[in-house]
Amino acid sequence: MSIDAPEPTTQVSAADALRAKQIRQAEELTESAPGHGGFARALFRGEFHGASLFPYPALSATDRAEVDKAVAAVRAFADARIDAAAIDREADIPRSVVHGLAELGVLGMTAPVEFGGRGFSQQGYCRIMEVIGGHCASTAVFINAHHSIGIRALILFGTTEQKAKWLPALTSGDKLAAFALTEEQAGSDASNVQTTAVPSADGKTYILNGTKRYITNGAIADVLTVMARTPDPKGGDSKITAFLVTPDMPGFEVVEARMGKCGIRGTATAKLAFHDMPVPAANILGPVGKGLKVGLTVLDFGRTTFGASCTGLAKFCLDAAVRHAKERRQFGRPLADLELVRKKLAYLAAVAYAMEATTYETAALIDRGGEDYMLETAILKVFSTDALWQGVYETLQVYGGQGYFTDEPYERLMRDARINTIGEGANEVLLSFIALVGMRDVAEGLKVTLEGLKKPSRFLPTFWSFASQHVKHMVKTPDVPVVTPMLRPAAQGLARRVSVFGRVVERVLITHRESVLDRQLILERIADAAIALTTSACTLARIDSALSLHAARDDERAAAELYLRMAGKRFDDALRGIHKNHDRETLEAARTVLRR
């Protein structure tokens, strides 16, 4: 007995150590998120910051004219020069396509004009990516890797000298960029990078060792932003730092230039290795130890253009499904006459409308110079990629057996769309991220309240503040500032749900406290509710603006109305599921399977 007695203590200690590590990683991720002024973050407090979304954003007349011209040029180029089927078949994007995109300015669309870019806003750039995403997923991902996350880190965090050295060639397309974060132990778990960077004695050079995998453009890039772990001079835990790396550095190895994969086959996805690779300290991007902030900020931009690309493809699917449903006849009538087919068309129309609204609202948050849009970009990424995956499925179902064969594009669209829910943060991980980051402010407020209630001198003022705030939220719903009278019932319904959401978030935190970190089924429902509220708000802002300007088509109005109802049901189901569910049976079934 005595021999076995220490074992539980050892197990508890190991569990405690793992728990402490998980908490530190969660804090590192959430602390990389900016303050608490964002629209989505306010929802978790039961607040609706209408000025963040209303009125729906629009480019100035001058900017709109320039963007429209660029969009038309890119669409003409895509139709004439980008053969998506050939790119998929040959597993390569021709250099002529890359050169053509460069000539159009696509490879430096948002880079400053003084460094050869076109200086487009994020909204303008999303318009471009919407066109390309609707035409060829491989090309869209290539551009996203080069621009949205590749050179974006240099634009945001580079010194003047670094920008002058690298950006002109990158914006012109003479050089290509990549972003190297993912490795065997670090993908969605961005904080678990194992590649190391050890400074030399004089601090002028860092020696990198490690591997990276699944790096888009990895073998064709001339400049790579590489994430590596650097030691803490004070002896604490090592931190992630971003480095600018070139393939001519000694020790840089392309282990596999083009990894075979299910979809987006035209992209060059590489496996890389660094063997005692010296990198000048001058190539550090941003502050030492702040690479995670660099990486997560860059991914915010990438997720926004992800939404734009998904929007373009969702519109393509809608048009294709409508066209086929009208033309194809079965049982003596067009498919479009069948209710189950109409249901699919309605779904496609609704999510395409909401996807576009959420994409451009998120892009506008970035353009206005705000810092707190991490939740919005994560919500956009999860929503748009999930909705598109279902949308591609519905499109292929409308086409039936015809859509399954390779002479049609729909099986390719299905293969291409599959990566979207995995890349740039797996959706399951982002659901937990959305819930935890969103609830952080509420949790901190509850902690302050609890500490105040424990102190006799602070009990009454703390209790009064807490009680008055809760009474206020119970008797008054937030204002959702629509201007169109017919939308006021929808706005009032959204306001009521926001108020309910704030109370539910608080109850969840009081009930589960720190253990909520591990309650992923509950976190999923909280995130689902937040996604429903955010996308509803964006959709409502868009249709409100269109109706007020007398610019809404009947199909757009109907699509918006349907989406608002769909999102309302998603919200209600998510909150109901917190208390009425079969989580215990689900987890028990999983445990029994794992014991086999």
Coordinates of C-alpha atoms in Angstrom, one line a residue:
M1 CA 0.0 0.0 0.0
S2 CA 2.7 2.4 1.0
I3 CA 4.6 1.9 -2.2
D4 CA 1.6 2.8 -4.3
A5 CA 0.5 5.7 -2.1
P6 CA 2.6 8.5 -3.7
E7 CA 1.2 7.7 -7.2
P8 CA -2.0 9.7 -7.0
T9 CA 0.0 12.7 -5.7
T10 CA 2.3 12.4 -8.7
Q11 CA -0.7 12.2 -11.0
V12 CA -2.3 15.2 -9.4
S13 CA 0.9 17.2 -9.6
A14 CA 1.2 16.3 -13.3
A15 CA -2.4 17.3 -13.9
D16 CA -1.8 20.5 -12.0
A17 CA 1.3 21.3 -14.0
L18 CA -0.6 20.6 -17.3
R19 CA -3.5 22.7 -16.1
A20 CA -1.2 25.6 -15.2
K21 CA 0.5 25.4 -18.6
Q22 CA -2.9 25.4 -20.3
I23 CA -4.0 28.5 -18.3
R24 CA -0.7 30.3 -19.2
Q25 CA -1.2 29.5 -22.9
A26 CA -4.8 30.6 -22.8
E27 CA -3.8 33.9 -21.1
E28 CA -1.0 34.4 -23.6
L29 CA -3.6 34.0 -26.4
T30 CA -6.2 36.2 -24.8
E31 CA -3.8 38.8 -23.7
S32 CA -2.7 39.2 -27.4
A33 CA -6.3 40.4 -28.0
P34 CA -6.5 44.2 -27.7
G35 CA -8.7 46.1 -25.2
H36 CA -12.5 45.8 -24.6
G37 CA -14.0 48.3 -27.0
G38 CA -14.9 46.0 -29.9
F39 CA -18.5 45.3 -31.1
A40 CA -18.5 41.6 -30.6
R41 CA -16.8 41.8 -27.2
A42 CA -19.6 44.1 -26.0
L43 CA -22.2 41.6 -26.8
F44 CA -20.9 39.3 -24.0
R45 CA -21.7 42.1 -21.6
G46 CA -25.2 42.5 -22.9
E47 CA -24.3 45.7 -24.8
F48 CA -24.9 46.6 -28.4
H49 CA -22.5 49.2 -29.8
G50 CA -24.6 50.2 -32.8
A51 CA -22.2 52.9 -34.0
S52 CA -19.6 50.2 -34.8
L53 CA -21.9 48.8 -37.6
F54 CA -24.6 51.3 -38.4
P55 CA -24.8 52.8 -40.9
Y56 CA -23.5 50.0 -43.2
P57 CA -20.0 51.0 -44.5
A58 CA -19.6 52.4 -48.0
L59 CA -16.5 53.6 -49.8
S60 CA -16.2 57.2 -50.8
A61 CA -17.1 58.1 -54.3
T62 CA -13.5 58.5 -55.3
D63 CA -12.4 55.2 -53.7
R64 CA -15.4 53.3 -55.1
A65 CA -14.6 54.4 -58.6
E66 CA -11.0 53.2 -58.3
V67 CA -12.0 49.9 -56.7
D68 CA -14.7 49.3 -59.3
K69 CA -12.1 49.8 -62.0
A70 CA -9.7 47.4 -60.4
V71 CA -12.4 44.8 -59.8
A72 CA -13.5 45.0 -63.5
A73 CA -9.8 44.5 -64.6
V74 CA -9.3 41.6 -62.2
R75 CA -12.6 39.9 -63.3
A76 CA -11.6 40.3 -67.0
F77 CA -8.2 38.8 -66.2
A78 CA -9.6 35.9 -64.3
D79 CA -12.1 35.1 -67.0
A80 CA -9.4 35.2 -69.7
R81 CA -6.3 33.9 -68.0
I82 CA -7.0 31.9 -64.9
D83 CA -8.1 28.4 -65.8
A84 CA -9.1 27.0 -62.4
A85 CA -9.6 23.4 -63.7
A86 CA -6.2 23.3 -65.3
I87 CA -4.6 24.7 -62.2
D88 CA -6.2 21.9 -60.2
R89 CA -5.3 19.3 -62.8
E90 CA -1.7 20.4 -63.1
A91 CA -1.3 21.2 -59.4
D92 CA 0.4 24.5 -60.3
I93 CA -0.4 28.2 -60.8
P94 CA 1.4 29.2 -64.1
R95 CA 3.9 32.0 -63.8
S96 CA 2.0 33.9 -66.4
V97 CA -0.9 34.1 -63.9
V98 CA 1.4 35.3 -61.1
H99 CA 2.9 37.9 -63.4
G100 CA -0.5 39.1 -64.6
L101 CA -1.7 39.5 -61.0
A102 CA 1.4 41.4 -60.2
E103 CA 0.8 43.8 -63.2
L104 CA -2.7 44.4 -61.9
G105 CA -1.3 45.4 -58.5
V106 CA -3.0 42.5 -56.7
L107 CA 0.1 41.3 -55.0
G108 CA 0.6 44.6 -53.3
M109 CA -3.0 45.9 -53.2
T110 CA -3.0 47.3 -49.6
A111 CA 0.7 48.1 -49.4
P112 CA 1.6 51.8 -49.1
V113 CA 2.0 53.6 -52.4
E114 CA 5.5 54.8 -51.5
F115 CA 6.7 51.1 -51.5
G116 CA 5.0 50.2 -54.8
G117 CA 1.6 49.1 -53.5
R118 CA -1.8 50.5 -54.5
G119 CA -2.8 51.6 -51.0
F120 CA -6.2 50.1 -51.1
S121 CA -8.4 49.9 -48.0
Q122 CA -9.2 46.5 -46.5
Q123 CA -12.8 46.9 -48.0
G124 CA -11.4 47.5 -51.4
Y125 CA -9.0 44.6 -51.2
C126 CA -11.9 42.3 -50.1
R127 CA -13.7 43.3 -53.3
I128 CA -10.7 42.0 -55.3
M129 CA -10.5 38.8 -53.3
E130 CA -14.2 38.2 -53.7
V131 CA -13.7 38.1 -57.4
I132 CA -10.7 35.8 -57.2
G133 CA -12.3 33.5 -54.6
G134 CA -15.3 33.1 -56.8
H135 CA -13.1 32.1 -59.7
C136 CA -10.3 29.9 -58.4
A137 CA -9.7 28.8 -54.8
S138 CA -6.0 27.9 -55.4
T139 CA -5.2 31.4 -56.7
A140 CA -7.1 33.0 -53.9
V141 CA -5.1 31.0 -51.3
F142 CA -1.8 31.8 -53.1
I143 CA -2.6 35.6 -52.9
N144 CA -3.8 35.3 -49.3
A145 CA -0.5 33.6 -48.3
H146 CA 1.6 36.2 -50.2
H147 CA -0.3 39.4 -49.3
S148 CA -2.9 39.0 -46.5
I149 CA -0.5 37.2 -44.2
G150 CA 2.8 37.1 -46.0
I151 CA 3.7 40.8 -46.5
R152 CA 1.0 42.0 -44.0
A153 CA 3.3 41.4 -41.1
L154 CA 6.0 43.5 -42.8
I155 CA 3.5 46.3 -43.5
L156 CA 2.2 46.4 -39.9
F157 CA 5.3 45.6 -37.8
G158 CA 8.3 46.3 -40.1
T159 CA 10.8 49.1 -39.5
T160 CA 11.2 51.8 -42.1
E161 CA 14.5 50.1 -43.1
Q162 CA 12.8 46.7 -43.4
K163 CA 10.0 48.0 -45.5
A164 CA 12.3 49.9 -47.8
K165 CA 14.4 46.8 -48.3
W166 CA 11.7 44.2 -48.8
L167 CA 8.4 45.7 -49.8
P168 CA 9.1 47.1 -53.3
A169 CA 10.1 43.7 -54.7
L170 CA 7.2 42.0 -52.9
T171 CA 4.5 44.4 -54.1
S172 CA 5.7 44.2 -57.7
G173 CA 5.7 40.4 -57.7
D174 CA 9.4 40.2 -58.3
K175 CA 9.6 38.3 -55.0
L176 CA 6.9 36.2 -53.3
A177 CA 6.2 36.0 -49.6
A178 CA 5.1 33.3 -47.2
F179 CA 4.1 33.0 -43.5
A180 CA 5.7 30.1 -41.6
L181 CA 3.9 29.4 -38.3
T182 CA 2.7 25.8 -38.6
E183 CA 4.8 22.9 -37.4
E184 CA 4.1 19.4 -36.0
Q185 CA 3.1 20.7 -32.5
A186 CA 1.8 24.1 -33.5
G187 CA -1.0 24.7 -35.9
S188 CA -4.3 26.0 -34.4
D189 CA -2.3 25.9 -31.1
A190 CA -0.2 28.9 -32.2
S191 CA 1.5 29.3 -28.9
N192 CA 3.1 25.9 -29.0
V193 CA 5.8 26.7 -31.6
Q194 CA 8.9 24.5 -31.0
T195 CA 11.3 26.1 -33.6
T196 CA 14.1 27.8 -31.6
A197 CA 16.1 31.0 -32.2
V198 CA 19.1 31.4 -29.9
P199 CA 21.0 34.7 -29.9
S200 CA 24.7 34.8 -30.4
A201 CA 27.0 36.1 -27.7
D202 CA 27.1 39.5 -29.2
G203 CA 23.3 39.5 -29.9
K204 CA 23.8 40.3 -33.6
T205 CA 22.6 37.0 -34.9
Y206 CA 20.0 34.3 -34.0
I207 CA 20.5 30.6 -34.8
L208 CA 17.3 29.0 -35.9
N209 CA 16.6 25.3 -35.6
G210 CA 13.4 23.5 -36.3
T211 CA 10.8 22.5 -38.9
K212 CA 7.7 23.9 -40.5
R213 CA 5.1 22.2 -42.5
Y214 CA 2.0 23.0 -44.5
I215 CA 3.5 26.4 -45.5
T216 CA 1.7 27.9 -48.5
N217 CA 4.2 29.4 -50.9
G218 CA 7.0 27.9 -48.7
A219 CA 9.1 26.6 -51.5
I220 CA 8.5 29.4 -54.0
A221 CA 8.8 32.4 -51.5
D222 CA 11.7 34.7 -51.5
V223 CA 10.9 36.1 -48.1
L224 CA 9.3 34.2 -45.2
T225 CA 8.0 35.4 -41.9
V226 CA 9.1 32.6 -39.5
M227 CA 7.9 32.2 -36.0
A228 CA 10.5 30.8 -33.5
R229 CA 10.9 30.6 -29.8
T230 CA 13.5 32.9 -28.2
P231 CA 14.8 32.7 -24.6
D232 CA 13.7 35.1 -22.0
P233 CA 16.8 37.1 -20.8
K234 CA 15.3 37.2 -17.3
G235 CA 15.1 33.4 -17.2
G236 CA 11.4 33.0 -17.6
D237 CA 9.5 31.0 -20.2
S238 CA 10.7 31.4 -23.8
K239 CA 8.5 33.6 -26.0
I240 CA 7.7 33.6 -29.7
T241 CA 9.5 36.1 -32.0
A242 CA 8.9 36.8 -35.7
F243 CA 11.9 36.7 -38.1
L244 CA 12.3 37.6 -41.8
V245 CA 14.0 34.7 -43.4
T246 CA 15.3 34.2 -47.0
P247 CA 15.9 30.8 -48.6
D248 CA 19.5 31.6 -49.4
M249 CA 20.5 31.6 -45.7
P250 CA 22.8 28.7 -44.8
G251 CA 20.8 25.9 -43.2
F252 CA 17.5 26.7 -44.9
E253 CA 16.1 23.4 -46.4
V254 CA 13.0 22.7 -48.5
V255 CA 12.2 19.2 -47.3
E256 CA 9.2 18.8 -49.6
A257 CA 8.3 21.5 -52.1
R258 CA 4.8 20.5 -53.0
M259 CA 2.9 18.3 -50.6
G260 CA 0.1 16.4 -52.3
K261 CA -3.3 17.3 -50.9
C262 CA -7.1 17.0 -51.3
G263 CA -7.9 20.5 -52.7
I264 CA -6.4 23.9 -53.6
R265 CA -3.9 21.7 -55.5
G266 CA -2.4 24.6 -57.4
T267 CA -0.8 26.1 -54.3
A268 CA 2.8 25.1 -53.4
T269 CA 2.4 23.8 -49.9
A270 CA 5.9 23.0 -48.4
K271 CA 7.7 21.3 -45.6
L272 CA 10.7 23.3 -44.4
A273 CA 13.7 22.7 -42.0
F274 CA 16.2 25.1 -40.5
H275 CA 19.6 23.6 -39.4
D276 CA 21.7 26.0 -37.4
M277 CA 20.5 28.8 -39.7
P278 CA 21.9 32.2 -38.9
V279 CA 19.5 35.1 -39.1
P280 CA 20.6 38.7 -38.5
A281 CA 19.0 40.4 -35.5
A282 CA 18.1 43.2 -37.9
N283 CA 15.6 40.7 -39.4
I284 CA 13.5 40.5 -36.3
L285 CA 10.0 41.7 -37.1
G286 CA 8.4 43.6 -34.2
P287 CA 9.6 43.4 -30.7
V288 CA 11.5 40.3 -29.4
G289 CA 9.1 38.0 -27.7
K290 CA 6.0 39.5 -29.3
G291 CA 5.7 37.2 -32.3
L292 CA 2.4 35.7 -31.1
K293 CA 0.9 39.2 -31.3
V294 CA 2.4 39.6 -34.8
G295 CA 1.0 36.2 -35.9
L296 CA -2.5 36.7 -34.5
T297 CA -2.8 40.2 -35.9
V298 CA -1.7 39.1 -39.3
L299 CA -4.2 36.2 -39.1
D300 CA -7.0 38.8 -38.5
F301 CA -6.3 40.3 -41.9
G302 CA -6.1 36.8 -43.5
R303 CA -9.4 35.8 -42.0
T304 CA -11.1 38.9 -43.4
T305 CA -10.0 38.1 -46.9
F306 CA -10.9 34.5 -46.2
G307 CA -14.5 35.8 -45.7
A308 CA -14.3 37.7 -49.0
S309 CA -13.1 34.7 -50.9
C310 CA -15.9 32.6 -49.4
T311 CA -18.4 35.3 -50.3
G312 CA -17.3 35.1 -53.9
L313 CA -17.6 31.4 -54.1
A314 CA -21.0 31.5 -52.3
K315 CA -22.3 33.8 -54.9
F316 CA -20.9 31.6 -57.7
C317 CA -22.7 28.6 -56.1
L318 CA -26.0 30.5 -55.8
D319 CA -25.9 31.6 -59.4
A320 CA -25.0 28.1 -60.6
A321 CA -27.7 26.3 -58.5
V322 CA -30.4 28.8 -59.5
R323 CA -29.5 28.4 -63.2
H324 CA -29.5 24.6 -63.1
A325 CA -32.7 24.5 -61.0
K326 CA -34.5 26.5 -63.7
E327 CA -33.1 24.5 -66.7
R328 CA -33.1 20.9 -65.4
R329 CA -36.4 19.1 -65.6
Q330 CA -37.4 16.1 -63.6
F331 CA -40.9 14.5 -63.1
G332 CA -42.2 16.7 -65.8
R333 CA -41.3 20.0 -64.3
P334 CA -38.2 22.2 -63.5
L335 CA -36.3 21.3 -60.4
A336 CA -37.0 24.9 -59.3
D337 CA -40.6 23.9 -58.7
L338 CA -39.7 21.4 -56.0
E339 CA -39.8 22.7 -52.4
L340 CA -36.7 20.8 -51.2
V341 CA -34.7 22.4 -54.1
R342 CA -36.1 25.8 -53.3
K343 CA -35.0 25.3 -49.7
K344 CA -31.5 24.8 -50.9
L345 CA -31.6 27.9 -53.1
A346 CA -33.0 30.0 -50.2
Y347 CA -30.2 28.8 -47.9
L348 CA -27.6 29.8 -50.5
A349 CA -29.1 33.2 -51.0
A350 CA -29.4 33.9 -47.2
V351 CA -25.9 32.9 -46.2
A352 CA -24.3 34.6 -49.3
Y353 CA -26.1 37.8 -48.2
A354 CA -25.0 37.5 -44.6
M355 CA -21.5 36.5 -45.5
E356 CA -21.0 39.6 -47.6
A357 CA -22.5 41.8 -44.9
T358 CA -20.2 40.4 -42.2
T359 CA -17.1 40.5 -44.4
Y360 CA -17.4 44.2 -45.3
E361 CA -18.5 45.2 -41.8
T362 CA -15.4 43.5 -40.4
A363 CA -13.1 45.0 -43.1
A364 CA -14.6 48.4 -42.2
L365 CA -13.6 47.9 -38.6
I366 CA -10.0 47.5 -39.7
D367 CA -10.2 50.5 -42.1
R368 CA -11.4 52.8 -39.3
G369 CA -8.2 52.2 -37.5
G370 CA -9.6 50.3 -34.5
E371 CA -7.5 47.8 -32.7
D372 CA -10.1 45.4 -31.2
Y373 CA -11.4 43.3 -34.1
M374 CA -9.9 39.9 -33.2
L375 CA -13.3 38.5 -32.2
E376 CA -15.0 39.8 -35.3
T377 CA -12.5 38.2 -37.7
A378 CA -12.7 34.9 -35.9
I379 CA -16.5 35.0 -36.0
L380 CA -16.3 35.8 -39.8
K381 CA -13.9 33.0 -40.4
V382 CA -16.0 30.4 -38.6
F383 CA -19.3 31.6 -40.0
S384 CA -18.2 32.0 -43.7
T385 CA -16.2 28.7 -43.9
D386 CA -18.9 26.6 -42.3
A387 CA -21.7 28.3 -44.3
L388 CA -19.7 27.9 -47.6
W389 CA -19.0 24.2 -46.9
Q390 CA -22.8 23.6 -46.5
G391 CA -23.4 25.8 -49.5
V392 CA -21.1 23.8 -51.8
Y393 CA -22.9 20.6 -50.5
E394 CA -26.3 22.0 -51.4
T395 CA -25.1 23.1 -54.8
L396 CA -23.7 19.7 -55.6
Q397 CA -27.0 18.2 -54.5
V398 CA -28.9 20.4 -56.8
Y399 CA -26.7 19.2 -59.7
G400 CA -27.0 15.6 -58.5
G401 CA -24.9 13.0 -60.3
Q402 CA -23.9 15.5 -63.0
G403 CA -22.1 17.6 -60.3
Y404 CA -20.1 14.6 -59.1
F405 CA -18.1 14.2 -62.3
T406 CA -14.9 16.1 -63.1
D407 CA -16.3 17.8 -66.3
E408 CA -18.2 20.1 -63.9
P409 CA -16.4 22.2 -61.3
Y410 CA -18.5 21.2 -58.3
E411 CA -16.5 18.2 -57.0
R412 CA -13.4 20.5 -57.2
L413 CA -15.2 23.2 -55.3
M414 CA -16.0 20.6 -52.6
R415 CA -12.4 19.6 -52.3
D416 CA -11.2 23.2 -52.3
A417 CA -13.7 24.3 -49.7
R418 CA -12.8 21.6 -47.2
I419 CA -9.5 23.3 -46.2
N420 CA -11.3 26.5 -45.2
T421 CA -12.6 25.2 -41.9
I422 CA -9.1 23.9 -41.0
G423 CA -6.7 26.6 -42.2
E424 CA -5.8 29.8 -40.3
G425 CA -7.2 28.3 -37.1
A426 CA -9.5 25.2 -37.1
N427 CA -13.1 26.2 -36.5
E428 CA -13.4 24.1 -33.4
V429 CA -10.4 25.9 -31.8
L430 CA -11.8 29.3 -32.9
L431 CA -15.2 28.5 -31.3
S432 CA -13.4 28.1 -27.9
F433 CA -11.3 31.2 -28.6
I434 CA -14.4 33.3 -29.4
A435 CA -16.1 32.2 -26.2
L436 CA -13.1 32.6 -23.9
V437 CA -11.9 36.0 -25.3
G438 CA -15.5 37.3 -25.3
M439 CA -16.1 36.3 -21.7
R440 CA -12.8 37.6 -20.4
D441 CA -14.0 41.1 -19.5
V442 CA -17.1 39.7 -17.8
A443 CA -15.0 37.2 -15.8
E444 CA -12.7 40.0 -14.7
G445 CA -15.6 42.1 -13.6
L446 CA -17.1 39.3 -11.6
K447 CA -13.7 38.7 -10.0
V448 CA -13.5 42.4 -8.9
T449 CA -17.1 42.2 -7.6
L450 CA -16.4 39.0 -5.6
E451 CA -13.2 40.6 -4.1
G452 CA -15.2 43.7 -3.1
L453 CA -17.9 41.7 -1.4
K454 CA -15.3 40.0 0.8
K455 CA -14.2 43.4 2.2
P456 CA -16.6 44.9 4.8
S457 CA -15.6 48.4 3.8
R458 CA -16.4 47.7 0.2
F459 CA -19.4 45.4 0.6
L460 CA -22.3 47.9 0.3
P461 CA -20.9 50.0 -2.6
T462 CA -19.9 46.8 -4.5
F463 CA -23.2 45.2 -3.9
W464 CA -25.1 48.4 -4.9
S465 CA -23.0 48.7 -8.1
F466 CA -23.5 45.0 -9.0
A467 CA -27.3 45.1 -8.3
S468 CA -28.0 48.4 -10.1
Q469 CA -26.1 47.2 -13.2
H470 CA -28.2 44.0 -13.3
V471 CA -31.5 45.7 -12.8
K472 CA -30.6 48.1 -15.6
H473 CA -29.9 45.2 -18.0
M474 CA -33.1 43.4 -16.9
V475 CA -35.4 46.4 -17.5
K476 CA -33.8 48.0 -20.4
T477 CA -32.7 46.4 -23.7
P478 CA -30.0 48.0 -25.8
D479 CA -30.8 50.1 -28.8
V480 CA -30.4 48.7 -32.3
P481 CA -30.4 51.8 -34.5
V482 CA -32.3 50.9 -37.7
V483 CA -33.9 53.6 -39.7
T484 CA -36.3 51.5 -41.7
P485 CA -39.7 51.1 -39.9
M486 CA -40.3 47.6 -41.3
L487 CA -37.1 46.4 -39.7
R488 CA -37.9 47.6 -36.2
P489 CA -39.4 44.2 -35.1
A490 CA -36.2 42.5 -36.2
A491 CA -34.1 45.1 -34.4
Q492 CA -36.1 44.7 -31.2
G493 CA -35.7 40.9 -31.4
L494 CA -32.0 41.3 -31.8
A495 CA -31.8 43.7 -28.9
R496 CA -33.7 41.3 -26.6
R497 CA -31.3 38.5 -27.5
V498 CA -28.3 40.6 -26.8
S499 CA -29.6 41.4 -23.3
V500 CA -30.3 37.7 -22.7
F501 CA -26.9 36.8 -23.9
G502 CA -25.2 39.0 -21.4
R503 CA -27.1 37.4 -18.5
V504 CA -26.4 33.9 -19.7
V505 CA -22.7 34.5 -20.1
E506 CA -22.6 35.8 -16.5
R507 CA -24.4 32.7 -15.2
V508 CA -22.1 30.4 -17.1
L509 CA -19.1 32.0 -15.5
I510 CA -20.6 31.9 -12.0
T511 CA -21.6 28.3 -12.4
H512 CA -18.4 26.9 -13.9
R513 CA -15.7 29.5 -12.9
E514 CA -12.2 28.4 -14.0
S515 CA -13.4 25.0 -15.2
V516 CA -15.2 26.7 -18.1
L517 CA -11.8 26.4 -19.9
D518 CA -12.4 22.7 -20.3
R519 CA -16.2 22.8 -21.0
Q520 CA -15.8 23.0 -24.7
L521 CA -19.4 21.9 -25.4
I522 CA -20.6 24.9 -23.4
L523 CA -18.1 27.2 -25.0
E524 CA -19.2 26.0 -28.5
R525 CA -22.8 27.1 -27.6
I526 CA -21.7 30.5 -26.3
A527 CA -19.6 31.0 -29.5
D528 CA -22.6 29.9 -31.7
A529 CA -24.8 32.5 -30.0
A530 CA -22.2 35.2 -30.4
I531 CA -21.8 34.3 -34.1
A532 CA -25.6 34.4 -34.6
L533 CA -25.8 37.9 -32.9
T534 CA -22.8 39.3 -34.8
T535 CA -23.9 38.1 -38.3
S536 CA -27.5 39.2 -37.6
A537 CA -26.3 42.7 -36.7
C538 CA -24.2 42.9 -39.9
T539 CA -27.1 41.6 -42.0
L540 CA -29.5 44.0 -40.4
A541 CA -27.2 47.0 -41.0
R542 CA -26.8 46.0 -44.6
I543 CA -30.5 45.6 -45.5
D544 CA -31.4 48.7 -43.4
S545 CA -29.0 50.8 -45.5
A546 CA -30.2 49.3 -48.8
L547 CA -33.9 49.9 -47.9
S548 CA -33.3 53.4 -46.7
L549 CA -31.6 54.2 -50.0
H550 CA -34.3 52.4 -52.0
A551 CA -31.6 50.2 -53.4
A552 CA -32.7 46.7 -52.1
R553 CA -33.8 44.2 -54.6
D554 CA -36.7 41.9 -53.6
D555 CA -34.4 38.8 -53.6
E556 CA -32.0 40.7 -51.2
R557 CA -34.8 41.7 -48.9
A558 CA -36.1 38.1 -48.8
A559 CA -32.6 36.7 -48.3
A560 CA -31.9 39.1 -45.4
E561 CA -35.2 38.3 -43.7
L562 CA -34.6 34.6 -44.0
Y563 CA -31.1 34.9 -42.6
L564 CA -32.3 36.9 -39.6
R565 CA -34.7 34.2 -38.8
M566 CA -32.1 31.4 -39.3
A567 CA -29.7 33.2 -37.0
G568 CA -32.3 33.8 -34.4
K569 CA -33.1 30.1 -34.3
R570 CA -29.3 29.3 -34.0
F571 CA -29.1 31.7 -31.1
D572 CA -32.1 30.3 -29.3
D573 CA -31.0 26.7 -29.9
A574 CA -27.5 27.4 -28.6
L575 CA -28.7 29.0 -25.3
R576 CA -31.3 26.3 -24.8
G577 CA -28.6 23.7 -25.3
I578 CA -26.6 25.0 -22.3
H579 CA -29.2 23.5 -20.0
K580 CA -31.1 20.9 -22.1
N581 CA -28.6 18.6 -23.8
H582 CA -27.1 15.2 -23.9
D583 CA -23.6 16.2 -23.2
R584 CA -23.2 13.5 -20.5
E585 CA -24.2 10.7 -22.9
T586 CA -22.0 12.2 -25.7
L587 CA -18.9 12.2 -23.5
E588 CA -19.7 8.8 -22.1
A589 CA -20.0 7.3 -25.6
A590 CA -16.7 8.9 -26.6
R591 CA -15.0 7.5 -23.5
T592 CA -16.2 4.0 -24.2
V593 CA -15.0 4.2 -27.8
L594 CA -11.6 5.4 -26.6
R595 CA -11.3 2.5 -24.2
R596 CA -11.5 -0.1 -27.1

